[in-house]
Short mmCIF file of C-alpha atoms in Angstrom, two decimals:
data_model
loop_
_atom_site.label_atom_id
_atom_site.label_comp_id
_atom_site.label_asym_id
_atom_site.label_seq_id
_atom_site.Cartn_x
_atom_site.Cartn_y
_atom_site.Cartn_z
CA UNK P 13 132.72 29.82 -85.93
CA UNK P 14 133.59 30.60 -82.39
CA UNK P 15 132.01 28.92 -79.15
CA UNK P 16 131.92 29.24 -75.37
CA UNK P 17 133.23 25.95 -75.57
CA UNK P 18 136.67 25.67 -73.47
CA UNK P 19 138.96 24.66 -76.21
CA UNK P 20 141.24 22.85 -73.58
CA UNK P 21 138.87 20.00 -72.69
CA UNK P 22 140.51 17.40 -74.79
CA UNK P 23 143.75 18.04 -72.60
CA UNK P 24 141.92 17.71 -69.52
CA UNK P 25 140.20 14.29 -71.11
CA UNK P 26 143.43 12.81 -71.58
CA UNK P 27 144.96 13.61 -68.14
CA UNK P 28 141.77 12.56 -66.44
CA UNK P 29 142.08 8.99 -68.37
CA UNK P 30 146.39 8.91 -68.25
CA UNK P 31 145.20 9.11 -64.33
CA UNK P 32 142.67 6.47 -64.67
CA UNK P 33 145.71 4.14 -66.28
CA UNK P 34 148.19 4.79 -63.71
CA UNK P 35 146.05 4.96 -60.75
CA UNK P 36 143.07 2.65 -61.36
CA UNK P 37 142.21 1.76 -57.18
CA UNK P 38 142.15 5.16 -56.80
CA UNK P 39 139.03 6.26 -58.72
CA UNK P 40 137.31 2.49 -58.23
CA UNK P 41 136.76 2.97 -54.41
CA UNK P 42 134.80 6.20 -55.67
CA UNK P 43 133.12 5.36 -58.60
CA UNK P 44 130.93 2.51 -59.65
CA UNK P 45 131.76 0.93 -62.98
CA UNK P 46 128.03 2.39 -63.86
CA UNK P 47 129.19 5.90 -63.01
CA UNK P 48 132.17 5.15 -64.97
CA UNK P 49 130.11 4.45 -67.66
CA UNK P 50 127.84 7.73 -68.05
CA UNK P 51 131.29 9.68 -67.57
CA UNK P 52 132.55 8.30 -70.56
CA UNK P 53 129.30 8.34 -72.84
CA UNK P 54 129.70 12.12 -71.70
CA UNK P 55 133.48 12.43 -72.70
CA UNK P 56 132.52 11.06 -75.93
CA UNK P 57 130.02 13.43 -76.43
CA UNK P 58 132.02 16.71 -75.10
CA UNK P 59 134.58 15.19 -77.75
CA UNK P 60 131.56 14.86 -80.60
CA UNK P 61 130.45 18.36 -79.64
CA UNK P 62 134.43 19.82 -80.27
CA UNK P 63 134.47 18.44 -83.51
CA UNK P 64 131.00 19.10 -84.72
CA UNK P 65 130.24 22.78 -83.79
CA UNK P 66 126.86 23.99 -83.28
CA UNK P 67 125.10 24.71 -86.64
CA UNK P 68 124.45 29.31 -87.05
CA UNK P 69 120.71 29.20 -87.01
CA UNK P 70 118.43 31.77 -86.37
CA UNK P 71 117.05 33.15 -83.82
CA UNK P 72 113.12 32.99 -83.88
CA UNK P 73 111.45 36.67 -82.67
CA UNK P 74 109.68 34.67 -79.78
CA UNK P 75 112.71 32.72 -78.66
CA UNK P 76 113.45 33.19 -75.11
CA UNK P 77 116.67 35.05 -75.57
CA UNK P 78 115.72 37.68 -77.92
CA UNK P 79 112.62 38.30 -75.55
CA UNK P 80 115.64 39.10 -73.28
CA UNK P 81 116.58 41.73 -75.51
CA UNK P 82 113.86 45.16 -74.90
CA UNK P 83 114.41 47.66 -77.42
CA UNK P 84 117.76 46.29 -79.19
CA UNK P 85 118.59 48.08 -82.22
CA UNK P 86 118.40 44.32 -84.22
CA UNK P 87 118.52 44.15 -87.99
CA UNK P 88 114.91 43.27 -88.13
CA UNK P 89 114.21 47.02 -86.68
CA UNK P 90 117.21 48.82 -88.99
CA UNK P 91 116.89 46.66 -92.15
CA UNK P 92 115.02 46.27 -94.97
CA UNK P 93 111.53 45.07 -95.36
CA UNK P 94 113.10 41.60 -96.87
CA UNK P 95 116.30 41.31 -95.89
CA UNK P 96 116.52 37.39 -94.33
CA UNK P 97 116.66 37.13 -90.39
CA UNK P 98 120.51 37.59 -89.03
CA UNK P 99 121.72 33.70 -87.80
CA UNK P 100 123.10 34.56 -84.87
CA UNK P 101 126.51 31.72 -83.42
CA UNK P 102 125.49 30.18 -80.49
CA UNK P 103 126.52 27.30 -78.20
CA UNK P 104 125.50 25.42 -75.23
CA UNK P 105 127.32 24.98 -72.08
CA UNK P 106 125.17 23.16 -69.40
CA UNK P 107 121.76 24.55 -69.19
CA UNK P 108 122.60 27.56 -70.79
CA UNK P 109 123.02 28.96 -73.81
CA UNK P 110 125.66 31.27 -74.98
CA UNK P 111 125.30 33.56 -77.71
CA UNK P 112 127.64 36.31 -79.36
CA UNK P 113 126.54 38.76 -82.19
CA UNK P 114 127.65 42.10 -83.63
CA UNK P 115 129.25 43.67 -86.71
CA UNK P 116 132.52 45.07 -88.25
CA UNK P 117 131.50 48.40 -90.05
CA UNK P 118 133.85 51.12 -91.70
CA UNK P 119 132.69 54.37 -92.24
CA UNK P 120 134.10 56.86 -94.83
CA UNK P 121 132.73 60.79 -94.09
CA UNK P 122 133.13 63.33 -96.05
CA UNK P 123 131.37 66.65 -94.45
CA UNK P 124 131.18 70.13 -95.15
CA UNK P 125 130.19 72.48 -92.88
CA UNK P 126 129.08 76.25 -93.69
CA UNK P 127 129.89 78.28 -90.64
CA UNK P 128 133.14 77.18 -88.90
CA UNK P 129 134.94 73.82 -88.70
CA UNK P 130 135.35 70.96 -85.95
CA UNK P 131 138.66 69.61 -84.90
CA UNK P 132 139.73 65.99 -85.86
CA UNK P 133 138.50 63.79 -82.83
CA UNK P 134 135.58 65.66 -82.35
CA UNK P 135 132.76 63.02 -81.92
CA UNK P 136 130.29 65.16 -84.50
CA UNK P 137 132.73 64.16 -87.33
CA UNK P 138 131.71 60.56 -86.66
CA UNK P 139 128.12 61.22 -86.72
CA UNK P 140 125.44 63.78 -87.30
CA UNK P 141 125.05 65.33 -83.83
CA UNK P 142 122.44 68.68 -84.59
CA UNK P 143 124.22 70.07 -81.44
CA UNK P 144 127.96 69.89 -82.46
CA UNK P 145 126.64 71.82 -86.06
CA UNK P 146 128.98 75.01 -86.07
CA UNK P 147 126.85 78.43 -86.51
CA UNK P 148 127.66 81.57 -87.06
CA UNK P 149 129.52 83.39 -89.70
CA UNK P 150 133.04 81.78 -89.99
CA UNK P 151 134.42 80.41 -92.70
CA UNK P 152 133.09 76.88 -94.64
CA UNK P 153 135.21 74.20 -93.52
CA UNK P 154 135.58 70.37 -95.01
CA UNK P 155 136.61 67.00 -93.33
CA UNK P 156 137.08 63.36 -94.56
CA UNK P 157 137.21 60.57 -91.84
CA UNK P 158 137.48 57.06 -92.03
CA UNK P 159 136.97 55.07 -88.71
CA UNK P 160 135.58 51.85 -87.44
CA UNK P 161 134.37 52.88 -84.42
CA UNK P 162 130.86 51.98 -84.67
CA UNK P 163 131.84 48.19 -84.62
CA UNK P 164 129.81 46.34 -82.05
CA UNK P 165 130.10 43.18 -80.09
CA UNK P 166 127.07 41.51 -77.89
CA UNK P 167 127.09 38.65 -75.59
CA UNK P 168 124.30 37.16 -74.56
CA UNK P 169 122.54 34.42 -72.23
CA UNK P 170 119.64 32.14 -71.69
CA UNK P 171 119.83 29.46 -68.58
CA UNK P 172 116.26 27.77 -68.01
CA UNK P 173 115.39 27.04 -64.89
CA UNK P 174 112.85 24.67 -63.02
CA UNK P 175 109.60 26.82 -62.33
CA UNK P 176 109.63 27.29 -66.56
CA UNK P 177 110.89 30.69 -66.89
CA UNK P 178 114.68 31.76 -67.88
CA UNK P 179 117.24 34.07 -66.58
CA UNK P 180 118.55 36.07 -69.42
CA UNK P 181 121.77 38.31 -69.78
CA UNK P 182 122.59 40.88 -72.50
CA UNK P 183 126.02 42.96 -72.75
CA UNK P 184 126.63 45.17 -75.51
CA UNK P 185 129.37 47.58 -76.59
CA UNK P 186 131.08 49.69 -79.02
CA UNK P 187 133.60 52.20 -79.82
CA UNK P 188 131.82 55.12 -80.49
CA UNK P 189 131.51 58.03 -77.83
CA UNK P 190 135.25 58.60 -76.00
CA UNK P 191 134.14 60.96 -73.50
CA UNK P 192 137.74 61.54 -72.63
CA UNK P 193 139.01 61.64 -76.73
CA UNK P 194 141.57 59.88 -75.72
CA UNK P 195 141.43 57.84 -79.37
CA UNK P 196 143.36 59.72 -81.82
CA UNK P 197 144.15 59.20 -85.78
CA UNK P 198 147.87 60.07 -85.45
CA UNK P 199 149.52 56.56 -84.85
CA UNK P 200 147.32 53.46 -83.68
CA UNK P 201 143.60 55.02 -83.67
CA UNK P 202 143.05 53.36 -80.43
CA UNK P 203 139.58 53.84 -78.81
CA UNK P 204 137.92 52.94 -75.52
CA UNK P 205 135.10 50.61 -75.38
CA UNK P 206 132.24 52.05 -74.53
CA UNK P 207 129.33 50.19 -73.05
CA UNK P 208 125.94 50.26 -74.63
CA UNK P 209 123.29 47.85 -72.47
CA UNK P 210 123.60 45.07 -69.57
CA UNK P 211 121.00 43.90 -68.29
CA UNK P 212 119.52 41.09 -67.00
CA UNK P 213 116.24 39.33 -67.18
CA UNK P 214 113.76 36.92 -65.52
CA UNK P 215 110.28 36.58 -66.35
CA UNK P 216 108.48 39.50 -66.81
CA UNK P 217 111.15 42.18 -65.25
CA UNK P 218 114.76 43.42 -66.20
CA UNK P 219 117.03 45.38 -64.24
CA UNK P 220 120.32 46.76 -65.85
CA UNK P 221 121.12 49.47 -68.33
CA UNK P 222 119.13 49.96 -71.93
CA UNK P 223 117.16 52.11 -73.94
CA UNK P 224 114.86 53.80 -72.38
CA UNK P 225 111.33 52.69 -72.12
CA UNK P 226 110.60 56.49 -73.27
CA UNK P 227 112.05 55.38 -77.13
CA UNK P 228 111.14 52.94 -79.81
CA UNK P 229 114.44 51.99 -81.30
CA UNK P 230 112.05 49.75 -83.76
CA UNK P 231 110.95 53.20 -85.69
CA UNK P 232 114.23 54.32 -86.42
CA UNK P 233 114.93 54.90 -89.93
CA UNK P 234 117.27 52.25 -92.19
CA UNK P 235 120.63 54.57 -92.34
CA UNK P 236 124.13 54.33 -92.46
CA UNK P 237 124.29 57.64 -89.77
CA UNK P 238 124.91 55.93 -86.50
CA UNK P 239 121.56 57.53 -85.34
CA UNK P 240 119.90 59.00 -88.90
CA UNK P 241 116.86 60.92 -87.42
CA UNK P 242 119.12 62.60 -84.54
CA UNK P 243 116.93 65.71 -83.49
CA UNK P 244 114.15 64.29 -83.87
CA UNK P 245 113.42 60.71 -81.98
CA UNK P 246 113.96 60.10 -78.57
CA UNK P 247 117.70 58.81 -77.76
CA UNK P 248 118.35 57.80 -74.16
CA UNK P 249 120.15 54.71 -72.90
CA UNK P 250 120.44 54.54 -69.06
CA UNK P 251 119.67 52.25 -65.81
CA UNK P 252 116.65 50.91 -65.18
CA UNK P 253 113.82 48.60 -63.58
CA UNK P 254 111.37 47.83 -66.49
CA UNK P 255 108.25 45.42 -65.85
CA UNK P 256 106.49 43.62 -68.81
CA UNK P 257 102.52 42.94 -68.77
CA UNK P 258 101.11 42.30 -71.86
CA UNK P 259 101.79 44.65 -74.06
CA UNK P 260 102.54 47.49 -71.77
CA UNK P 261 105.86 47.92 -70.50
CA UNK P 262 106.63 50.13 -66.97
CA UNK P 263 109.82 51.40 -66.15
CA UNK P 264 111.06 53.60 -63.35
CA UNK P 265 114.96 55.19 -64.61
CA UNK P 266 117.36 57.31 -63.72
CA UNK P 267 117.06 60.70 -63.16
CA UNK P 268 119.52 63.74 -64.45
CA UNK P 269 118.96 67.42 -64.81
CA UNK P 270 120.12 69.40 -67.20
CA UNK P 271 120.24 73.27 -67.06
CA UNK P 272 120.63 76.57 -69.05
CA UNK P 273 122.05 79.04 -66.53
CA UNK P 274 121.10 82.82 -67.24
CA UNK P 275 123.78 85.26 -65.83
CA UNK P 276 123.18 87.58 -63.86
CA UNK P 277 125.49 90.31 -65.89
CA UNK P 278 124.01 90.16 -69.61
CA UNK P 279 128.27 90.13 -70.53
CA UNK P 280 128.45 87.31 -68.85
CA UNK P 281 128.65 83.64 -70.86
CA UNK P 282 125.21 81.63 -70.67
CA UNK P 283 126.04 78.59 -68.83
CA UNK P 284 125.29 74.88 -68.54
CA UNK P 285 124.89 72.57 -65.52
CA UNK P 286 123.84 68.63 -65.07
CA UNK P 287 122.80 69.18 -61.60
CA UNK P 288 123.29 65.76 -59.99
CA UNK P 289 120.95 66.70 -57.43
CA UNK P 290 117.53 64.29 -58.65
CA UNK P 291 116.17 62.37 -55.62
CA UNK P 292 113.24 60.59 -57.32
CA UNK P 293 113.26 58.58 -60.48
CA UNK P 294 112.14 59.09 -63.94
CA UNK P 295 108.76 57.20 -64.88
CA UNK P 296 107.52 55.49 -67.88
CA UNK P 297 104.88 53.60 -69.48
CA UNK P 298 104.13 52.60 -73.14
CA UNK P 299 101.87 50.42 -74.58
CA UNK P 300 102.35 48.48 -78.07
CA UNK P 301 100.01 47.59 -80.58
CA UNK P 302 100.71 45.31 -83.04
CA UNK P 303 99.07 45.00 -86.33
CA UNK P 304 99.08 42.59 -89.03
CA UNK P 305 102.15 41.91 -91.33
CA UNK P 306 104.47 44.14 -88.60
CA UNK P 307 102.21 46.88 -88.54
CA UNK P 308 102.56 48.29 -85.32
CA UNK P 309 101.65 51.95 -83.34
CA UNK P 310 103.39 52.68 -80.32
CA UNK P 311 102.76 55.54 -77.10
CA UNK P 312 104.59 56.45 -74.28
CA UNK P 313 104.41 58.54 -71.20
CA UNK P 314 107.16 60.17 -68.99
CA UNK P 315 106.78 61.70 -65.78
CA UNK P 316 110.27 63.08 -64.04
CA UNK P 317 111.27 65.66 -61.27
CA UNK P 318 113.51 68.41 -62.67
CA UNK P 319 115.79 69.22 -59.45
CA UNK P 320 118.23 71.96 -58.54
CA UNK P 321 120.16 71.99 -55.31
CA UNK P 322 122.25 75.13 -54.04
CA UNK P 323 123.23 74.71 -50.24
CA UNK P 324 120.23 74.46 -48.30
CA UNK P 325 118.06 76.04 -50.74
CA UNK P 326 116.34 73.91 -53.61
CA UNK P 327 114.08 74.16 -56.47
CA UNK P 328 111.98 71.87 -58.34
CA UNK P 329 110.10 71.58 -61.49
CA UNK P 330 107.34 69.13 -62.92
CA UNK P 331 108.19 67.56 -65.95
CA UNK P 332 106.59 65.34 -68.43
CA UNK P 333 106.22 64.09 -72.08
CA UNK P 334 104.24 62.19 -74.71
CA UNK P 335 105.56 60.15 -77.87
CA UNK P 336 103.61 58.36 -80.61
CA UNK P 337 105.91 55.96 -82.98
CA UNK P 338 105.11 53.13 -85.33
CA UNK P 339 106.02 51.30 -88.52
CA UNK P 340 103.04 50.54 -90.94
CA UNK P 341 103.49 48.39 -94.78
CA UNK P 342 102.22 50.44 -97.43
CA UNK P 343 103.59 47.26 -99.78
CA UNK P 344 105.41 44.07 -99.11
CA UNK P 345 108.47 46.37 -100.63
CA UNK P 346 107.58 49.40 -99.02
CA UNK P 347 107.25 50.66 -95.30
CA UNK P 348 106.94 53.62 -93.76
CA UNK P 349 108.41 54.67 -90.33
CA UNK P 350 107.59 57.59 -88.06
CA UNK P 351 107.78 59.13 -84.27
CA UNK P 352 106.43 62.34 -82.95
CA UNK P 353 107.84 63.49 -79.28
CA UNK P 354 106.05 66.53 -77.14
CA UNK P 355 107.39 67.67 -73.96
CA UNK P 356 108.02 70.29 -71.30
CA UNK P 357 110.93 70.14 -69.46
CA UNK P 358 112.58 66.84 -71.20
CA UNK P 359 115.24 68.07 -73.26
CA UNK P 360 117.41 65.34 -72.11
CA UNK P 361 115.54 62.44 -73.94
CA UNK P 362 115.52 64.24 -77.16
CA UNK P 363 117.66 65.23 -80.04
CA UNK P 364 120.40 63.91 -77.95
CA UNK P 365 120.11 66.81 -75.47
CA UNK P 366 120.15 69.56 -78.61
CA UNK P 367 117.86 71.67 -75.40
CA UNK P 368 118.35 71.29 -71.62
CA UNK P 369 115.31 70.22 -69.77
CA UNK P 370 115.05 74.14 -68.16
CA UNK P 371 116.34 77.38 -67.66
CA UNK P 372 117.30 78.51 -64.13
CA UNK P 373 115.94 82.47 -63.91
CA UNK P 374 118.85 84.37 -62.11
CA UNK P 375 115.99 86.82 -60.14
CA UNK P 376 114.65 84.37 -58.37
CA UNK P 377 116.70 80.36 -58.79
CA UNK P 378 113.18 78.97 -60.36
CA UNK P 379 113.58 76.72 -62.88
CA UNK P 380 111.48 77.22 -65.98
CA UNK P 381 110.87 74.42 -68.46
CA UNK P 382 111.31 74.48 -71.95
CA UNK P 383 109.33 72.93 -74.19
CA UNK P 384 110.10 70.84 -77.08
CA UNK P 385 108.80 69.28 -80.31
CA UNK P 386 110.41 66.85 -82.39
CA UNK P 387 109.84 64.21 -84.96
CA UNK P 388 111.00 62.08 -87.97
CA UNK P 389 109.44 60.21 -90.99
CA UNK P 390 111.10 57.78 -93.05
CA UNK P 391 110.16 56.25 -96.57
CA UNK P 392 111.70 52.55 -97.16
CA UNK P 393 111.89 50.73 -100.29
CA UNK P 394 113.09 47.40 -101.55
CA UNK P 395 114.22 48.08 -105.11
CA UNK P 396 115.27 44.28 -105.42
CA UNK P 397 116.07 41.48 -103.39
CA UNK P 398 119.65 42.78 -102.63
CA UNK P 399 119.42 46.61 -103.14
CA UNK P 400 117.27 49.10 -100.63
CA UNK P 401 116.54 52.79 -99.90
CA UNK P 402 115.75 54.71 -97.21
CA UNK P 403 114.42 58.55 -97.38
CA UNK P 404 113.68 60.41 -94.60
CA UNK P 405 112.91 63.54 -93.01
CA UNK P 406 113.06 64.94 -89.23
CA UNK P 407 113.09 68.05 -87.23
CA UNK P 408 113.12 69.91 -83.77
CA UNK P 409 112.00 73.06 -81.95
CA UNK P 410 112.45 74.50 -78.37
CA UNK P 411 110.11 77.11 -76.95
CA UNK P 412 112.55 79.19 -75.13
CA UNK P 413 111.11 80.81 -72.17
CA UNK P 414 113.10 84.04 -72.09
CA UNK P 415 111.81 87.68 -74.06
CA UNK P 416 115.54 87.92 -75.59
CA UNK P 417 117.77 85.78 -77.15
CA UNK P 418 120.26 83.61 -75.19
CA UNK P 419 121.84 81.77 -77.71
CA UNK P 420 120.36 78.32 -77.05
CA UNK P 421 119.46 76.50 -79.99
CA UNK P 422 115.83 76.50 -80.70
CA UNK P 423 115.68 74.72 -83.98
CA UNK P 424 117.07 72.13 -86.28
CA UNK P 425 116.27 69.77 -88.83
CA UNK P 426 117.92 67.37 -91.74
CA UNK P 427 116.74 65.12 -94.63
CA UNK P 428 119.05 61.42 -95.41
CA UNK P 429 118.62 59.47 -98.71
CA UNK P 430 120.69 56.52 -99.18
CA UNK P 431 120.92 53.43 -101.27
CA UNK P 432 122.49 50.08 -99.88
CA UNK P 433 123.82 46.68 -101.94
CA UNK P 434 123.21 43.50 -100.29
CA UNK P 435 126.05 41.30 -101.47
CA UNK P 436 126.07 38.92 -99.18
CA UNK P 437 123.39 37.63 -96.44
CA UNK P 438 125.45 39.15 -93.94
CA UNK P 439 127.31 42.23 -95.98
CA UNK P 440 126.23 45.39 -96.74
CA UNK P 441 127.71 48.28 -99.01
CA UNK P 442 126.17 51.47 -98.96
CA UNK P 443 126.10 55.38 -99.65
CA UNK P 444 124.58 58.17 -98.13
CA UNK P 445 123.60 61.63 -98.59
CA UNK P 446 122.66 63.66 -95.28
CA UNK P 447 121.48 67.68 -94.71
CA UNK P 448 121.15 69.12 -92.09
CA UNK P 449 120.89 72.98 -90.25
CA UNK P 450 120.80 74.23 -86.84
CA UNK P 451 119.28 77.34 -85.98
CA UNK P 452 119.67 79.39 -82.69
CA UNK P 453 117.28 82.12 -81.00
CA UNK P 454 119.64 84.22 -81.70
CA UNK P 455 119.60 84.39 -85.07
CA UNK P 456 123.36 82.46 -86.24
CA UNK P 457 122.97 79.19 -88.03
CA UNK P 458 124.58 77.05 -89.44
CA UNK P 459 124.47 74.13 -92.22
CA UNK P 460 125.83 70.73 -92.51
CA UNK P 461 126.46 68.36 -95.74
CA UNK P 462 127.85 64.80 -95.74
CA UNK P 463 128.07 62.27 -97.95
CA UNK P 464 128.72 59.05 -95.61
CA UNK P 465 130.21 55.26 -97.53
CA UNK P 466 129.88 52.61 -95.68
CA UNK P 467 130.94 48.46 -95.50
CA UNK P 468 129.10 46.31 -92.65
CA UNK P 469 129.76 42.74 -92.05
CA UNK P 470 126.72 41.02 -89.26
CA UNK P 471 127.86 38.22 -87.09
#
């Protein structure tokens, strides 16, 4: 097991005594023999500590440092009803404590799609994306990948300090999104990391970059899809000021825009901007029940500004949404999970963008919202100690605010069924089935089917 702890110390114990040999007046006008004492009761224990790593234990759900952790996709919120509690390597340097944690996963994809094809590298080969779902009427296309790009690594921190509370640090990151696809499958399959969350926290506040207050990672279904229920939950990780009181949590985040653009000239290509231009953040609140045996229900609220900015001239737009989520035991081997998301003008936060938050109407530069409805259900079943299944449905619409048909996606939806093998505490095996369709207001759509293996190793 690895530590924090510097694996050079016994060098540095043996020049500090060599020095104590050779020049012994030196260190006694400085140090009292007492003082010379406790140094070498903690030598001996620095050595003790080197040779008898810190036991993996883990980590209880009210421990300090997981509190730390808001919203972390955890294998308590992704896993099976009985699955034991991932022991998590840690050490101890000081008053803090240092822990690491992540997984090794390989994916194998095989995917069909119906109406056209996407190239190799394209990041909705790696994972169901409703929005990168060709439509049309080209011809059926199929792709196998195998990649390892969902493999994760997270440090973490918890330092006590003297009024009671702690000040605790989270970094995560993966592989997975290469905005500049500058990973390819020719030679080396080299990918950027990619960071997930960093944040830090102290007391009852955090400041950093995580999910969004807006989504309840704990309600996402158990799949081996990097996201599962795509169109239809809530996926936003961003910057952020969140404050904790009780069990309501307040957030103010960042703001982005994100626009349809109607031509002018009806030949003319419908267009999309991420106008940059927000000058007041997004706002949250959501408030958690919990219930007995991890029954919980969960709601949030968002509030933003939608914000367009052309010369002197600017338009704005009042935007908001509501979500419901929770997880609820219908037996000690079976749970169900479920979120429904309304909104008008928050396209962003949902279905990974699959709508913009608003159309700009080339008359007049207004900015008109569109509203959207999305939602998931999942069925979850412990078969036997080591073997689980997870079914699941989930879905999307857009109200388009235009008489004719632009193109823009207004619907989608897709169903998962899997069934993972336990053989290990800490390794998983598992297959996966996943449908899905994307429809626009145009009429063209499209259909996707995958069949997704996967091996996942927890550290």
């Amino acid at each position: 097991m690895s530590t924090f702890i510097p694996r050079r110390a016994p060098l540095s114990v043996a020049l500090f005594s060599l020095g104590l040999l050779l020049h012994p007046n030196t260190y006694a006008t400085e140090t009292t023999s007492a003082q010379l004492e406790q140094l070498k009761a903690r030598i001996t224990a620095l050595e003790h500590a080197l040779a008898n790593p810190l036991p993996t234990t883990a980590t209880a759900p009210n421990t300090p440092l997981q509190q730390a952790i808001p919203q972390t996709t955890t294998t308590a919120n992704r896993a099976s009803v009985s699955t034991p509690p991932v022991t998590t390597p840690h050490a101890a340097l000081g008053k803090t404590e240092f822990r690491y944690s992540g997984y090794i996963k390989l994916d194998a994809i095989a995917s069909r799609f119906d109406s056209g094809q996407l190239n190799s590298g394209n990041v909705g080969r790696d994972f169901y994306i409703p929005a990168r779902t060709p439509v049309g009427h080209a011809h059926a296309s199929q792709s196998l990948d195998l990649h390892a790009k969902q493999s994760r690594l997270i440090l973490a921190t918890s330092t006590p300090q003297d009024n009671g509370k702690t000040i605790d640090s989270h970094i995560e990151m993966d592989f997975m999104v290469n905005l500049e696809n500058k990973g390819n499958k020719r030679t080396t399959n080299g990918y950027e990391p990619e960071l997930r969350q960093a944040f830090v926290k102290y007391g009852d506040w955090m400041a950093g970059q995580a999910w969004s207050n807006f989504m309840d990672v704990s309600a996402l279904p158990d799949t081996l899809d990097f996201i599962g229920a795509a169109e239809g939950t809530v996926f936003v990780r961003q910057a952020q000021l969140r404050y904790q009181h009780g069990n309501w949590w307040f957030s103010i985040e960042n703001p982005e825009t994100t626009l349809s653009i109607l031509p002018s000239d009806p030949n003319n290509a419908l267009g999309n901007l991420v106008t940059g231009a927000s000058r007041l953040p997004d706002i949250t609140a959501r408030y958690t029940h919990p219930l007995e045996q991890q029954h919980y229900w969960s709601a949030a609220v968002l509030v933003r500004e939608l914000r367009q900015q052309v010369g002197a001239h600017n338009e704005t737009s009042a935007a908001f949404g509501v979500s419901a989520s929770g997880r609820y035991h219908l037996t000690q081997q079976t749970q169900v999970r479920g979120a429904m998301t309304y909104g008008d003008g928050i396209g962003r936060y949902v279905g990974l963008n699959l709508a913009n938050d608003a159309l700009v109407d080339p008359a007049n530069g207004q900015l008109r919202n569109i509203a959207v409805w999305a939602g998931f259900l999942a069925l979850q079943h412990q078969w036997q100690p080591k073997l689980r299944s997870s079914a699941g449905a989930s879905w999307f619409e857009a109200d388009i605010p235009h008489h004719s048909p632009l193109g823009l996606t207004d619907s989608a939806h897709s169903a998962h069924l899997n069934l993972i093998y336990q053989l290990q505490p800490k390794l998983d095996v598992g297959a996966e089935l996943l449908y899905g369709q994307r429809k626009r207001d145009d009429g063209a759509s499209g259909k996707l089917n995958r069949l997704q293996l996967s091996a996942k190793y927890l550290f």
